[in-house]
Amino acid sequence: MDTTNFEEQQDVNLKDQVYQYLKYWPWFLLSAIVFVVAGFIYLRYATNQYQATAKIVLKDAKGGGGLSELSALDDLNLLGSSFNTVENEVEILHSYRLIRQVVHNLDLNVVYSQTGRIKASEVYKQSPVTLTMLDDTAAEGLKTSMTLVLEPVDATTFKIKSLEADQYEIQSYGAEFAIQDWNVVVVPNHPNFGVWGAGTAEELEAARELFIAIHPIRKIAESIKSRLTVLPADKRSSVLELSITDPVKEKAEDLLNNLVMVYNQDAIKDINEVAQNTAQFIEERLVEVQKDLDSLERGIQRFKTSENLTDLVAESEINLQFSAGLGREVVEVATQLKIAKLLQVKLQEQNLDFIPENVGLENLDLQRASATYNVLIQEYLRFQENATSDNPVLRRLATEIASSKEAILLSLDNVISAIQLQQQSLNKELNKVSGKISDVPENERVNRDIERERVVVESVYLLLIQKKETTAISLAVTAPKAKVVDFAMASLTPVSPKSNIIYLATLLLGLLLPGAIIYGRSIFYNKIESRTDLERKLPNTTILGEIPKIDQETSNHIHLNDRSIAAESFRIIRTNLQYKLNAVPHDTTKVVLVTSTIKGEGKTLTSFNLANTFAYSGKKVLLIGGDIRNPQLHRYYDQVSKRTPGVTEFLTDGQKKLKELTFTSDTNANLDLLLSGAIPPNPAELWMQDRTTSLFDEAKEHYDLVIIDSAPTILVTDTLLISKYADVVAYVVRANYTDKDLLEFIANSVKEGKLTNIAFVLNSVKMDQFGYGSKYGYKYAYKYGYAYGEDRVTFWEAWKNKLQKKGN
């Protein structure tokens, strides 16, 4: 049962969270539409970016396929093992030097554009004129961008100015002129010149301005470098893929194709330059190496002849092998000597214990004696278990064991002496062989050094001869380093901005923004909104009902036969309150105390309309203005004022009777009112007098129900003083006004017994929170209208009315 309740509670909480957002669905829809429209406008006027891609294959990613002049130096390891790898070629293609040359070749630093209705568009290769800077250093020395504005005058002249200037200058096509200290010339660009510069007067008048932006070459090159991507198509291949994005498809394609061309030209230039230097280097080295080789060979011949040398290498190997064999024998002899000495120490001990056999000593007599000794020890130990030390057999065995031990020790002495003699002999032989090895003639070592140097020089000589022929072939055949697999081709559709992503992003933002606002409001908004908030903070409380939020234009008075939702709400409260009053054990007139925590929560409105509701049902009701500090009840009647005698006069004058101070409502004959009266200097002391009891006793004699509009509980003690006369305390809490933290004060007051038999009335509840807040209010309040009967209003009609009110 507990598990089921927990699951149901979780389901309810989840529904509450969902409805908390669903009730604002018009805002979500409006926000989504606004953001999607914003995305459409952005896509409509954003500059599209197109991606161009080209593929090239490096003919030899590691040195030119054997025909490269640089391969002549690879085998000499003069350039490093990683020279000319694919990674290096990627860096070369991505270098500022090559990109700068492409900018020069295509004049990319000069941008022509014309302004449309909304934005300016570049007219690449479609410009009616071409501007050329006569001084090449001018483009290099340009530090900041400058923009020129051209307009056609006739077929031979045009007017031009800088963007910052106020007046145009008239110039002729093809004539040199100076602008901002730079000498330039403007020539027609046929066939694009057309109507722009050679039409009729009307056509020239309609021609749009041409903007020419001249940028520093370095700025353009760095921009291209940042957008250029060069990547291997596969880790195991030498195919490179070049890609770049640009608003103009043709420019992106030309840029990549020209970059490949510049790369090949640069590589061919490097090949030709390096080939000449390589051939010259090899020729010079061949002459020097040949001299060194001849000198070394003649020196070896003279050295061996004069010293009468043989093949001492073979003799040295034999001596080394013999020395290794002697070394092993020395180790074996030393091992046997160590074993014999350990066995001797073992026998010299006074205890009867077995000695090891077959431990590596080759003396057969010693082995047999050891075996016999161990047998005697075994028999002695066996007889010793069942006989005393005086037993003849034990004595005989002890004598034999002692004799055997002496014999073994004597044999061990002989063995040790023999092993030591053998060890000395082997050491002498080993020293002799070692002397022979150390006496290898110095001549042999010198001969080896000379021979080693000769082999090295000979290898270099043969390699240089081979590379000489390879370099000659390379000089004869010079091919581009990169072969074009696919020429640059731009995408038909823009890669940026992506319409699907933009629409999806704007839609998500449009949905997330209201959600984030609602979520943030739920975190930081600390006001009570619905009865759900009240039940969460005070789970054991009783809620009499909810009062809907009443517009300023709507009357806050409940009238006879009133069919508004406010009237129905008070009827529900009356019914629930009647059940609460019926549970009170005594049969006398019931007293209802209406109070709140702070000022402005609507306790006077609640008490007044609640009294009217009970009175319309036929009960004789007395409404008492119990807030004698800040009277508010008089506001509901024009014929009375704040100073009309009431509670204060009754409490201070013992001769006053209740009937003298009350008056009947002009709209409800069953409702009498006792106003607060004059504001006294000591309200708390007045409520503590015996006259207070007399007040309620007289009221109970003449009325069926007494309702008290009291003061707020957190500010003064008046309500707590008179709460003992009340059968039920109707506690008013105002939605979107009362802080949730104030509910803790109410809980403490109930816990401490200051207020008893308390029930809550939730005032000024919005229609979307009415009932059980987002759980039921949103689902049904709008569905069945904001009111009843003739005043029923649908959701869309309510929105329409709100918009009309704002418009007025």
mmCIF file of N, CA, C and O in Angstrom, residues 168-248:
data_model
loop_
_atom_site.group_PDB
_atom_site.id
_atom_site.type_symbol
_atom_site.label_atom_id
_atom_site.label_comp_id
_atom_site.label_asym_id
_atom_site.label_seq_id
_atom_site.Cartn_x
_atom_site.Cartn_y
_atom_site.Cartn_z
ATOM 1 N N TYR A 168 33.107 63.572 -55.588
ATOM 2 C CA TYR A 168 33.641 62.654 -56.600
ATOM 3 C C TYR A 168 34.690 63.371 -57.449
ATOM 4 O O TYR A 168 34.685 64.598 -57.574
ATOM 5 N N GLU A 169 35.574 62.566 -58.044
ATOM 6 C CA GLU A 169 36.524 63.053 -59.048
ATOM 7 C C GLU A 169 36.203 62.401 -60.385
ATOM 8 O O GLU A 169 35.950 61.183 -60.441
ATOM 9 N N ILE A 170 36.225 63.175 -61.449
ATOM 10 C CA ILE A 170 35.960 62.636 -62.781
ATOM 11 C C ILE A 170 37.274 62.126 -63.374
ATOM 12 O O ILE A 170 38.269 62.864 -63.437
ATOM 13 N N GLN A 171 37.285 60.863 -63.805
ATOM 14 C CA GLN A 171 38.472 60.259 -64.396
ATOM 15 C C GLN A 171 38.069 59.527 -65.676
ATOM 16 O O GLN A 171 36.894 59.232 -65.906
ATOM 17 N N SER A 172 39.098 59.234 -66.466
ATOM 18 C CA SER A 172 38.875 58.538 -67.739
ATOM 19 C C SER A 172 39.342 57.099 -67.613
ATOM 20 O O SER A 172 40.311 56.789 -66.902
ATOM 21 N N TYR A 173 38.643 56.198 -68.364
ATOM 22 C CA TYR A 173 39.037 54.796 -68.386
ATOM 23 C C TYR A 173 40.411 54.655 -69.044
ATOM 24 O O TYR A 173 40.675 55.238 -70.094
ATOM 25 N N GLY A 174 41.288 53.859 -68.426
ATOM 26 C CA GLY A 174 42.610 53.600 -68.983
ATOM 27 C C GLY A 174 43.644 54.655 -68.660
ATOM 28 O O GLY A 174 44.820 54.477 -68.985
ATOM 29 N N ALA A 175 43.234 55.761 -68.027
ATOM 30 C CA ALA A 175 44.178 56.832 -67.690
ATOM 31 C C ALA A 175 44.652 56.664 -66.254
ATOM 32 O O ALA A 175 43.884 56.324 -65.357
ATOM 33 N N GLU A 176 45.938 56.926 -66.061
ATOM 34 C CA GLU A 176 46.517 56.811 -64.726
ATOM 35 C C GLU A 176 46.110 58.020 -63.879
ATOM 36 O O GLU A 176 46.102 59.148 -64.347
ATOM 37 N N PHE A 177 45.746 57.758 -62.630
ATOM 38 C CA PHE A 177 45.449 58.855 -61.712
ATOM 39 C C PHE A 177 45.814 58.406 -60.296
ATOM 40 O O PHE A 177 46.032 57.214 -60.034
ATOM 41 N N ALA A 178 45.924 59.385 -59.419
ATOM 42 C CA ALA A 178 46.346 59.117 -58.030
ATOM 43 C C ALA A 178 45.147 59.265 -57.104
ATOM 44 O O ALA A 178 44.346 60.188 -57.239
ATOM 45 N N ILE A 179 45.078 58.334 -56.159
ATOM 46 C CA ILE A 179 44.047 58.408 -55.123
ATOM 47 C C ILE A 179 44.671 57.913 -53.814
ATOM 48 O O ILE A 179 45.254 56.823 -53.751
ATOM 49 N N GLN A 180 44.607 58.781 -52.830
ATOM 50 C CA GLN A 180 45.223 58.504 -51.528
ATOM 51 C C GLN A 180 46.693 58.092 -51.694
ATOM 52 O O GLN A 180 47.158 57.087 -51.167
ATOM 53 N N ASP A 181 47.410 58.853 -52.501
ATOM 54 C CA ASP A 181 48.860 58.679 -52.721
ATOM 55 C C ASP A 181 49.205 57.407 -53.474
ATOM 56 O O ASP A 181 50.385 57.020 -53.536
ATOM 57 N N TRP A 182 48.224 56.704 -54.052
ATOM 58 C CA TRP A 182 48.519 55.498 -54.834
ATOM 59 C C TRP A 182 48.143 55.752 -56.287
ATOM 60 O O TRP A 182 47.072 56.306 -56.580
ATOM 61 N N ASN A 183 49.020 55.333 -57.190
ATOM 62 C CA ASN A 183 48.750 55.469 -58.622
ATOM 63 C C ASN A 183 47.980 54.248 -59.101
ATOM 64 O O ASN A 183 48.446 53.110 -58.972
ATOM 65 N N VAL A 184 46.795 54.490 -59.655
ATOM 66 C CA VAL A 184 45.940 53.393 -60.102
ATOM 67 C C VAL A 184 45.429 53.702 -61.492
ATOM 68 O O VAL A 184 45.517 54.844 -61.988
ATOM 69 N N VAL A 185 44.871 52.664 -62.117
ATOM 70 C CA VAL A 185 44.247 52.813 -63.426
ATOM 71 C C VAL A 185 43.009 51.926 -63.447
ATOM 72 O O VAL A 185 43.009 50.819 -62.907
ATOM 73 N N VAL A 186 41.939 52.433 -64.051
ATOM 74 C CA VAL A 186 40.681 51.702 -64.153
ATOM 75 C C VAL A 186 40.386 51.485 -65.626
ATOM 76 O O VAL A 186 40.351 52.439 -66.415
ATOM 77 N N VAL A 187 40.199 50.222 -65.999
ATOM 78 C CA VAL A 187 39.928 49.875 -67.402
ATOM 79 C C VAL A 187 38.615 49.115 -67.463
ATOM 80 O O VAL A 187 38.241 48.414 -66.515
ATOM 81 N N PRO A 188 37.885 49.231 -68.568
ATOM 82 C CA PRO A 188 36.636 48.476 -68.723
ATOM 83 C C PRO A 188 36.920 46.979 -68.750
ATOM 84 O O PRO A 188 37.951 46.523 -69.254
ATOM 85 N N ASN A 189 35.981 46.232 -68.223
ATOM 86 C CA ASN A 189 36.116 44.778 -68.156
ATOM 87 C C ASN A 189 35.034 44.177 -69.049
ATOM 88 O O ASN A 189 33.918 43.927 -68.631
ATOM 89 N N HIS A 190 35.386 44.026 -70.332
ATOM 90 C CA HIS A 190 34.422 43.476 -71.291
ATOM 91 C C HIS A 190 34.293 41.977 -71.074
ATOM 92 O O HIS A 190 35.266 41.303 -70.723
ATOM 93 N N PRO A 191 33.103 41.394 -71.279
ATOM 94 C CA PRO A 191 31.855 42.043 -71.745
ATOM 95 C C PRO A 191 30.998 42.558 -70.601
ATOM 96 O O PRO A 191 29.843 42.954 -70.836
ATOM 97 N N ASN A 192 31.507 42.554 -69.352
ATOM 98 C CA ASN A 192 30.684 42.992 -68.226
ATOM 99 C C ASN A 192 30.473 44.511 -68.215
ATOM 100 O O ASN A 192 29.619 45.006 -67.472
ATOM 101 N N PHE A 193 31.250 45.228 -69.023
ATOM 102 C CA PHE A 193 31.142 46.682 -69.017
ATOM 103 C C PHE A 193 29.737 47.103 -69.444
ATOM 104 O O PHE A 193 29.070 47.882 -68.786
ATOM 105 N N GLY A 194 29.286 46.554 -70.558
ATOM 106 C CA GLY A 194 27.921 46.643 -71.039
ATOM 107 C C GLY A 194 27.222 47.951 -70.746
ATOM 108 O O GLY A 194 27.720 49.051 -70.941
ATOM 109 N N VAL A 195 25.994 47.803 -70.254
ATOM 110 C CA VAL A 195 25.131 48.947 -69.974
ATOM 111 C C VAL A 195 25.679 49.791 -68.839
ATOM 112 O O VAL A 195 25.450 50.995 -68.775
ATOM 113 N N TRP A 196 26.458 49.140 -67.923
ATOM 114 C CA TRP A 196 26.927 49.872 -66.749
ATOM 115 C C TRP A 196 27.701 51.133 -67.129
ATOM 116 O O TRP A 196 27.556 52.174 -66.497
ATOM 117 N N GLY A 197 28.506 51.035 -68.185
ATOM 118 C CA GLY A 197 29.324 52.207 -68.523
ATOM 119 C C GLY A 197 29.083 52.779 -69.889
ATOM 120 O O GLY A 197 29.653 53.812 -70.228
ATOM 121 N N ALA A 198 28.266 52.132 -70.703
ATOM 122 C CA ALA A 198 28.115 52.600 -72.087
ATOM 123 C C ALA A 198 26.674 52.641 -72.530
ATOM 124 O O ALA A 198 26.389 52.591 -73.714
ATOM 125 N N GLY A 199 25.723 52.729 -71.582
ATOM 126 C CA GLY A 199 24.311 52.749 -71.961
ATOM 127 C C GLY A 199 23.815 54.155 -72.197
ATOM 128 O O GLY A 199 24.567 55.125 -72.282
ATOM 129 N N THR A 200 22.499 54.231 -72.290
ATOM 130 C CA THR A 200 21.869 55.535 -72.459
ATOM 131 C C THR A 200 21.914 56.302 -71.144
ATOM 132 O O THR A 200 22.318 55.788 -70.113
ATOM 133 N N ALA A 201 21.464 57.553 -71.196
ATOM 134 C CA ALA A 201 21.470 58.387 -69.992
ATOM 135 C C ALA A 201 20.584 57.781 -68.913
ATOM 136 O O ALA A 201 20.930 57.799 -67.730
ATOM 137 N N GLU A 202 19.400 57.255 -69.369
ATOM 138 C CA GLU A 202 18.515 56.640 -68.378
ATOM 139 C C GLU A 202 19.145 55.386 -67.778
ATOM 140 O O GLU A 202 19.037 55.119 -66.577
ATOM 141 N N GLU A 203 19.808 54.597 -68.626
ATOM 142 C CA GLU A 203 20.437 53.371 -68.150
ATOM 143 C C GLU A 203 21.608 53.673 -67.217
ATOM 144 O O GLU A 203 21.827 52.995 -66.214
ATOM 145 N N LEU A 204 22.368 54.714 -67.547
ATOM 146 C CA LEU A 204 23.469 55.093 -66.675
ATOM 147 C C LEU A 204 22.949 55.610 -65.336
ATOM 148 O O LEU A 204 23.554 55.407 -64.289
ATOM 149 N N GLU A 205 21.816 56.300 -65.381
ATOM 150 C CA GLU A 205 21.236 56.811 -64.142
ATOM 151 C C GLU A 205 20.790 55.663 -63.240
ATOM 152 O O GLU A 205 20.864 55.740 -62.023
ATOM 153 N N ALA A 206 20.307 54.582 -63.877
ATOM 154 C CA ALA A 206 19.809 53.429 -63.112
ATOM 155 C C ALA A 206 20.948 52.501 -62.662
ATOM 156 O O ALA A 206 20.729 51.611 -61.839
ATOM 157 N N ALA A 207 22.144 52.679 -63.205
ATOM 158 C CA ALA A 207 23.266 51.810 -62.830
ATOM 159 C C ALA A 207 23.612 52.006 -61.356
ATOM 160 O O ALA A 207 23.633 53.136 -60.860
ATOM 161 N N ARG A 208 23.869 50.919 -60.699
ATOM 162 C CA ARG A 208 24.188 50.989 -59.277
ATOM 163 C C ARG A 208 25.651 51.366 -59.054
ATOM 164 O O ARG A 208 26.502 51.178 -59.929
ATOM 165 N N GLU A 209 25.921 51.876 -57.868
ATOM 166 C CA GLU A 209 27.288 52.205 -57.504
ATOM 167 C C GLU A 209 28.118 50.929 -57.411
ATOM 168 O O GLU A 209 27.625 49.875 -57.004
ATOM 169 N N LEU A 210 29.385 51.064 -57.782
ATOM 170 C CA LEU A 210 30.317 49.951 -57.672
ATOM 171 C C LEU A 210 31.301 50.270 -56.552
ATOM 172 O O LEU A 210 31.959 51.311 -56.577
ATOM 173 N N PHE A 211 31.388 49.368 -55.583
ATOM 174 C CA PHE A 211 32.305 49.548 -54.465
ATOM 175 C C PHE A 211 33.535 48.668 -54.698
ATOM 176 O O PHE A 211 33.410 47.474 -54.997
ATOM 177 N N ILE A 212 34.714 49.301 -54.583
ATOM 178 C CA ILE A 212 35.977 48.573 -54.750
ATOM 179 C C ILE A 212 36.741 48.681 -53.430
ATOM 180 O O ILE A 212 37.188 49.764 -53.044
ATOM 181 N N ALA A 213 36.860 47.545 -52.754
ATOM 182 C CA ALA A 213 37.585 47.502 -51.476
ATOM 183 C C ALA A 213 38.977 46.952 -51.723
ATOM 184 O O ALA A 213 39.138 45.867 -52.286
ATOM 185 N N ILE A 214 39.990 47.723 -51.335
ATOM 186 C CA ILE A 214 41.391 47.309 -51.485
ATOM 187 C C ILE A 214 41.916 46.965 -50.087
ATOM 188 O O ILE A 214 41.994 47.840 -49.220
ATOM 189 N N HIS A 215 42.250 45.691 -49.896
ATOM 190 C CA HIS A 215 42.678 45.211 -48.587
ATOM 191 C C HIS A 215 44.183 44.940 -48.593
ATOM 192 O O HIS A 215 44.758 44.645 -49.654
ATOM 193 N N PRO A 216 44.815 45.016 -47.446
ATOM 194 C CA PRO A 216 46.224 44.593 -47.365
ATOM 195 C C PRO A 216 46.367 43.124 -47.742
ATOM 196 O O PRO A 216 45.528 42.281 -47.362
ATOM 197 N N ILE A 217 47.400 42.821 -48.507
ATOM 198 C CA ILE A 217 47.590 41.436 -48.965
ATOM 199 C C ILE A 217 47.763 40.488 -47.786
ATOM 200 O O ILE A 217 47.248 39.362 -47.785
ATOM 201 N N ARG A 218 48.453 40.953 -46.771
ATOM 202 C CA ARG A 218 48.660 40.076 -45.617
ATOM 203 C C ARG A 218 47.336 39.724 -44.953
ATOM 204 O O ARG A 218 47.126 38.579 -44.532
ATOM 205 N N LYS A 219 46.431 40.670 -44.866
ATOM 206 C CA LYS A 219 45.135 40.414 -44.239
ATOM 207 C C LYS A 219 44.349 39.372 -45.030
ATOM 208 O O LYS A 219 43.756 38.444 -44.458
ATOM 209 N N ILE A 220 44.340 39.495 -46.354
ATOM 210 C CA ILE A 220 43.621 38.536 -47.184
ATOM 211 C C ILE A 220 44.279 37.162 -47.098
ATOM 212 O O ILE A 220 43.595 36.125 -47.008
ATOM 213 N N ALA A 221 45.616 37.132 -47.136
ATOM 214 C CA ALA A 221 46.321 35.851 -47.071
ATOM 215 C C ALA A 221 46.050 35.142 -45.747
ATOM 216 O O ALA A 221 45.837 33.916 -45.705
ATOM 217 N N GLU A 222 46.059 35.883 -44.657
ATOM 218 C CA GLU A 222 45.778 35.266 -43.362
ATOM 219 C C GLU A 222 44.331 34.789 -43.277
ATOM 220 O O GLU A 222 44.051 33.749 -42.671
ATOM 221 N N SER A 223 43.415 35.527 -43.909
ATOM 222 C CA SER A 223 42.024 35.092 -43.924
ATOM 223 C C SER A 223 41.875 33.780 -44.694
ATOM 224 O O SER A 223 41.185 32.847 -44.257
ATOM 225 N N ILE A 224 42.533 33.688 -45.844
ATOM 226 C CA ILE A 224 42.478 32.442 -46.629
ATOM 227 C C ILE A 224 43.140 31.310 -45.867
ATOM 228 O O ILE A 224 42.640 30.180 -45.839
ATOM 229 N N LYS A 225 44.250 31.600 -45.232
ATOM 230 C CA LYS A 225 44.970 30.572 -44.476
ATOM 231 C C LYS A 225 44.105 30.002 -43.348
ATOM 232 O O LYS A 225 44.138 28.802 -43.055
ATOM 233 N N SER A 226 43.327 30.863 -42.702
ATOM 234 C CA SER A 226 42.480 30.392 -41.614
ATOM 235 C C SER A 226 41.319 29.542 -42.119
ATOM 236 O O SER A 226 40.807 28.691 -41.394
ATOM 237 N N ARG A 227 40.889 29.763 -43.381
ATOM 238 C CA ARG A 227 39.761 29.006 -43.927
ATOM 239 C C ARG A 227 40.181 27.789 -44.733
ATOM 240 O O ARG A 227 39.354 26.928 -45.053
ATOM 241 N N LEU A 228 41.463 27.718 -45.073
ATOM 242 C CA LEU A 228 41.965 26.616 -45.899
ATOM 243 C C LEU A 228 42.229 25.382 -45.036
ATOM 244 O O LEU A 228 42.805 25.476 -43.951
ATOM 245 N N THR A 229 41.801 24.237 -45.528
ATOM 246 C CA THR A 229 42.032 22.963 -44.843
ATOM 247 C C THR A 229 42.738 22.016 -45.801
ATOM 248 O O THR A 229 42.268 21.815 -46.937
ATOM 249 N N VAL A 230 43.860 21.443 -45.358
ATOM 250 C CA VAL A 230 44.611 20.462 -46.145
ATOM 251 C C VAL A 230 44.788 19.236 -45.268
ATOM 252 O O VAL A 230 45.464 19.295 -44.237
ATOM 253 N N LEU A 231 44.176 18.126 -45.680
ATOM 254 C CA LEU A 231 44.219 16.911 -44.872
ATOM 255 C C LEU A 231 44.484 15.713 -45.771
ATOM 256 O O LEU A 231 44.029 15.679 -46.927
ATOM 257 N N PRO A 232 45.203 14.692 -45.265
ATOM 258 C CA PRO A 232 45.362 13.444 -46.028
ATOM 259 C C PRO A 232 44.020 12.751 -46.183
ATOM 260 O O PRO A 232 43.222 12.686 -45.249
ATOM 261 N N ALA A 233 43.749 12.256 -47.397
ATOM 262 C CA ALA A 233 42.492 11.542 -47.621
ATOM 263 C C ALA A 233 42.445 10.245 -46.841
ATOM 264 O O ALA A 233 41.383 9.788 -46.427
ATOM 265 N N ASP A 234 43.609 9.647 -46.612
ATOM 266 C CA ASP A 234 43.698 8.400 -45.840
ATOM 267 C C ASP A 234 45.063 8.362 -45.180
ATOM 268 O O ASP A 234 46.036 8.902 -45.703
ATOM 269 N N LYS A 235 45.136 7.726 -44.031
ATOM 270 C CA LYS A 235 46.403 7.684 -43.298
ATOM 271 C C LYS A 235 47.487 6.947 -44.076
ATOM 272 O O LYS A 235 48.667 7.212 -43.899
ATOM 273 N N ARG A 236 47.079 6.007 -44.909
ATOM 274 C CA ARG A 236 48.080 5.180 -45.604
ATOM 275 C C ARG A 236 48.328 5.622 -47.037
ATOM 276 O O ARG A 236 49.045 4.945 -47.772
ATOM 277 N N SER A 237 47.732 6.724 -47.463
ATOM 278 C CA SER A 237 47.912 7.171 -48.839
ATOM 279 C C SER A 237 48.570 8.544 -48.853
ATOM 280 O O SER A 237 48.681 9.216 -47.838
ATOM 281 N N SER A 238 49.008 8.935 -50.039
ATOM 282 C CA SER A 238 49.627 10.251 -50.216
ATOM 283 C C SER A 238 48.688 11.198 -50.957
ATOM 284 O O SER A 238 49.141 12.141 -51.596
ATOM 285 N N VAL A 239 47.384 10.937 -50.886
ATOM 286 C CA VAL A 239 46.385 11.807 -51.500
ATOM 287 C C VAL A 239 45.990 12.872 -50.483
ATOM 288 O O VAL A 239 45.663 12.558 -49.338
ATOM 289 N N LEU A 240 46.028 14.126 -50.916
ATOM 290 C CA LEU A 240 45.662 15.238 -50.049
ATOM 291 C C LEU A 240 44.364 15.859 -50.541
ATOM 292 O O LEU A 240 44.149 15.994 -51.756
ATOM 293 N N GLU A 241 43.519 16.230 -49.595
ATOM 294 C CA GLU A 241 42.247 16.887 -49.908
ATOM 295 C C GLU A 241 42.312 18.325 -49.426
ATOM 296 O O GLU A 241 42.513 18.585 -48.248
ATOM 297 N N LEU A 242 42.124 19.258 -50.359
ATOM 298 C CA LEU A 242 42.151 20.687 -50.053
ATOM 299 C C LEU A 242 40.720 21.208 -50.095
ATOM 300 O O LEU A 242 39.964 20.896 -51.031
ATOM 301 N N SER A 243 40.334 21.977 -49.101
ATOM 302 C CA SER A 243 38.984 22.533 -49.070
ATOM 303 C C SER A 243 39.030 23.932 -48.473
ATOM 304 O O SER A 243 39.884 24.239 -47.643
ATOM 305 N N ILE A 244 38.089 24.771 -48.916
ATOM 306 C CA ILE A 244 37.988 26.129 -48.412
ATOM 307 C C ILE A 244 36.545 26.597 -48.596
ATOM 308 O O ILE A 244 35.835 26.124 -49.496
ATOM 309 N N THR A 245 36.093 27.457 -47.702
ATOM 310 C CA THR A 245 34.742 28.009 -47.793
ATOM 311 C C THR A 245 34.828 29.486 -48.169
ATOM 312 O O THR A 245 35.723 30.204 -47.720
ATOM 313 N N ASP A 246 33.851 29.919 -48.995
ATOM 314 C CA ASP A 246 33.836 31.312 -49.436
ATOM 315 C C ASP A 246 32.420 31.641 -49.927
ATOM 316 O O ASP A 246 31.698 30.746 -50.404
ATOM 317 N N PRO A 247 31.999 32.905 -49.797
ATOM 318 C CA PRO A 247 30.662 33.263 -50.285
ATOM 319 C C PRO A 247 30.505 33.116 -51.794
ATOM 320 O O PRO A 247 29.384 32.989 -52.284
ATOM 321 N N VAL A 248 31.623 33.125 -52.547
ATOM 322 C CA VAL A 248 31.567 33.041 -54.012
ATOM 323 C C VAL A 248 32.145 31.698 -54.439
ATOM 324 O O VAL A 248 33.303 31.385 -54.144
#
